[in-house]
Amino acid sequence: MTGKEKVLAVLNKEKIASIPWLPFAGVHSGRLKGYTAREVSTDAAKLIESLREVNKLYKPDGQPIMFDLQIEAEILGCELLWSEDAPPTVSTHPLSDTADIPEHIPAVNEGRIPLAIEAMKAMKGEIGDTTALYGLITGPFTLASHLRGTNIFMDMIMNPSYVTELLGYCTKVAKAVSTFYIEAGMDVIAVVDPLVSQISPDHFGEFMDKPFAEVFDLIRAAGAKSSFFVCGNASANIAPMCKTRPDSISVDENVNLATAKKITDEYNVVIGGNIPLTSVMLFGTQQDNMKNTVDLIDSVDNTDLLIIAPGCDMPYATPVENTIGVQQAVHQTEQIREMVKNYEGTEIEFEGELPDYNNLEKPFIEVFTLDSITCAACTYMKASAVDIKEHFGDKIDMIEYKYTDPQNIARCKVMEVKQLPSIYINGELKYSSIIPNRSEFIAVVEKCL
Amino acid sequence: MADFEKISELMQKGKADEVKQLCAEALEEGVAPKDVLDMALLAAMNIVGVKFKNNEVFVPEVLIAARAMNFGLEILKPAMVDDDIEEIGKVVIGTVKGDLHDIGKNLVKIMFEGKGLTVIDLGADVSAEKYVEAASNENANVIACSALLTTTMTQMEAIVKAAEDAGIRDKVTIMVGGAPVTQKFCDSIGADIYAADAATASEKALEVCTK
Ligand code: B12
């Protein structure tokens, strides 16, 4: 099964043997290619190049094109504050002092929609056969708050009819943008609405039922799949969200996945989530990420109707090896479970002997991988070392250590190898996670000759 | 006799006009304004804070209760004698530079006010210099900073540093909070107090100001 087939099968509520993996690499994609968040948010060529790298390194079954909740708001008159290491942010709210309801619906050629569409079409052509592509739109409530500011919360109580009307307008915008993205080839439209976590189930019923149901109906009628993304503690709103009939919902670490899954299972809705973004993905080690993912998978009653994903948009600076660790843990759960166990078990002593790195006869390249067969990034890392070995022939030595062998785990501990895949030359870390460029790699080895 | 319980209940429901009216009636009956404030309004805000913490009420309910509290305060304030309005303490609050998440900050502000503290709200996207300038000008007891992004929480260290540079560090307590902030982080940047939620934050701030 391709990744795309897996995602679509699960969204069609079929039972399959594996769990799809959906890395939310928004602006983080740029980091893989050395581009800033601003660059991948404004330059189609750089975005496409970065998305290609995400596909290559993270082996996603499904992949978002842009994770940017400001695209619609920008067109509708909100000013943005730009950042180099985060998506832009809305800084002004055009409706803060007026009760007017706008009429303008974004057109396909407005603002950054053409950028998104160009990237969607390019990715559809390159990876669309094997990877399910996600187009993300701003949900009606979050868009309304961009336009109105946080006064919207008070309006819900003091001026409910205004809120209903404003949400009606935002629903039209959401439907228009969903249509553009479906026409650009997106398999799944994700309606992203973090603000939904901040209201009561009663308010959800009063205001959100109809707008969200309408958007999901439109997506269904257009033949695409849908997802309802929320960030924050949305525990109280899981059932109300299911009632708007999305194919799936996605939650962050503030929600207990196992508890929420009991609810989504009742509604026959797929649930996605929720590797902690900050404590684990950004600040944890690769080991933490593998362990966390295995534990998460073990925490749910059953793995049907389940997608594993980060809690929300991944921080720009998320270490690449952490995402690779999660990917491996989703795709090779049993193997990684064993590795984590072996790593945690203190009883394994390293039985071999480390080379005398200061007195080597020739340069020695050591490749540490999770498993160069199943882990894409490891495959590339290993291939680049094999290529270099071929280039230099007998002048250098090269070896791969796979983490699948407990002795290799012990070796990693002794050598203090923290990230996989990585390449060491003469006992020193040279490359980790990001595949070295050939000419640069050759130059580095030449220096050691 | 004024029914504090009733005022509290109405305030929790955000019934601003009713709260205002009952406060006025209480004053007419000769109840001390400070008693109405403490036993009805601030007590109600306390309950709202705890319910919010326990996920029983959500952001709109807190904001609307705060509005009702302010309606009541409008009546009580002018009636308070000088003794009553002795200032408990002053807090300068804001969301740090580069960060525009202000819902949490606003709730913390409300809870601070609910403890009777004077709050100067600098808004969102506030630079370290601005916090420190406001704290010195206002002679504040506390600087409270909120950050929701891992990329902006590092700003808090700059605020500690700016307070040192301005020579006010020993006079001002620096409180930090927001979803990604932890006690460990607070300690590591040399800030003074961390709290995970608005209700606890206000208790800790009150403690600082009444010490
Ligand atoms: C609502 C929300 C938004 C709204 C903000 C609206 C507004 N005016 O504030 C919108 C949609 C605009 C938004 C935008 C973005 N957001 Co946002 N957002 C959230 C969300 C869902 C809830 C935050 C919130 O308001 N919670 C409710 C309040 C009451 O809680 P709180 O802020 O934590 O405050 C409580 C305590 O922390 C404490 N407290 C708060 N401040 C202080 C201060 C002191 C001194 C003390 C003692 C205590 C204290 O008391 C409060 C009450 O109990 C969170 C999810 C989450 N897990 O928190 C994401 C989240 C914070 N956002 C996130 C991101 C990435 C973004 C964007 C970059 C999104 C994007 N991809 O485009 C932008 C960037 C905005 C910017 N530069 O500021 C990430 C941050 C990841 C990270 N750790 O870096 C989060 C965690 C979501 C996620 N899981 O990915 N967001």
mmCIF file of C-alpha atoms in Angstrom, chain A residues 81 85 89-91 150 153-154 156-158 195 197-201 203 233 236 278 282-283, chain B residues 13 52 55-56 58-61 63-64 67 98-100 102-103 106 125 149-151 153 180:
data_model
loop_
_atom_site.group_PDB
_atom_site.id
_atom_site.type_symbol
_atom_site.label_atom_id
_atom_site.label_comp_id
_atom_site.label_asym_id
_atom_site.label_seq_id
_atom_site.Cartn_x
_atom_site.Cartn_y
_atom_site.Cartn_z
ATOM 1 C CA LEU A 81 3.738 40.444 11.589
ATOM 2 C CA ASP A 85 11.338 31.183 12.501
ATOM 3 C CA THR A 89 0.823 36.376 12.721
ATOM 4 C CA VAL A 90 -2.231 38.556 12.399
ATOM 5 C CA SER A 91 -1.556 41.852 14.174
ATOM 6 C CA THR A 150 -10.779 38.564 20.811
ATOM 7 C CA PHE A 153 -15.666 35.919 22.763
ATOM 8 C CA MET A 154 -17.747 38.619 24.433
ATOM 9 C CA MET A 156 -20.883 35.363 21.669
ATOM 10 C CA ILE A 157 -22.735 36.288 24.820
ATOM 11 C CA MET A 158 -23.664 39.912 24.209
ATOM 12 C CA LEU A 195 -9.868 28.706 18.825
ATOM 13 C CA SER A 197 -10.619 24.740 22.153
ATOM 14 C CA GLN A 198 -11.498 27.903 24.068
ATOM 15 C CA ILE A 199 -15.287 27.683 24.111
ATOM 16 C CA SER A 200 -17.814 25.502 25.909
ATOM 17 C CA PRO A 201 -19.667 22.641 24.233
ATOM 18 C CA HIS A 203 -21.326 27.570 22.639
ATOM 19 C CA ASN A 233 -7.404 21.704 25.312
ATOM 20 C CA ALA A 236 -14.774 18.991 26.077
ATOM 21 C CA THR A 278 7.520 21.350 22.514
ATOM 22 C CA LEU A 282 11.437 20.317 19.871
ATOM 23 C CA PHE A 283 13.332 19.710 23.093
ATOM 24 C CA LYS B 13 -23.299 34.621 34.795
ATOM 25 C CA PHE B 52 -11.847 27.968 34.479
ATOM 26 C CA ASN B 55 -12.318 23.299 32.540
ATOM 27 C CA GLU B 56 -15.855 23.931 33.770
ATOM 28 C CA PHE B 58 -14.308 28.732 29.141
ATOM 29 C CA VAL B 59 -12.865 31.992 27.859
ATOM 30 C CA PRO B 60 -16.156 33.757 26.969
ATOM 31 C CA GLU B 61 -17.612 33.078 30.411
ATOM 32 C CA LEU B 63 -14.539 37.625 30.031
ATOM 33 C CA ILE B 64 -18.213 38.254 30.540
ATOM 34 C CA ARG B 67 -17.216 42.764 32.503
ATOM 35 C CA GLY B 98 6.932 38.723 18.798
ATOM 36 C CA ASP B 99 3.983 37.033 20.493
ATOM 37 C CA LEU B 100 0.383 38.045 19.929
ATOM 38 C CA ASP B 102 -3.207 37.526 24.517
ATOM 39 C CA ILE B 103 -6.134 35.451 25.731
ATOM 40 C CA ASN B 106 -6.070 38.919 29.595
ATOM 41 C CA ASP B 125 4.176 42.153 21.403
ATOM 42 C CA LEU B 149 5.539 30.329 21.742
ATOM 43 C CA THR B 150 8.785 28.522 22.342
ATOM 44 C CA THR B 151 10.384 31.038 20.018
ATOM 45 C CA MET B 153 9.559 32.659 25.659
ATOM 46 C CA PRO B 180 5.237 26.434 27.216
#
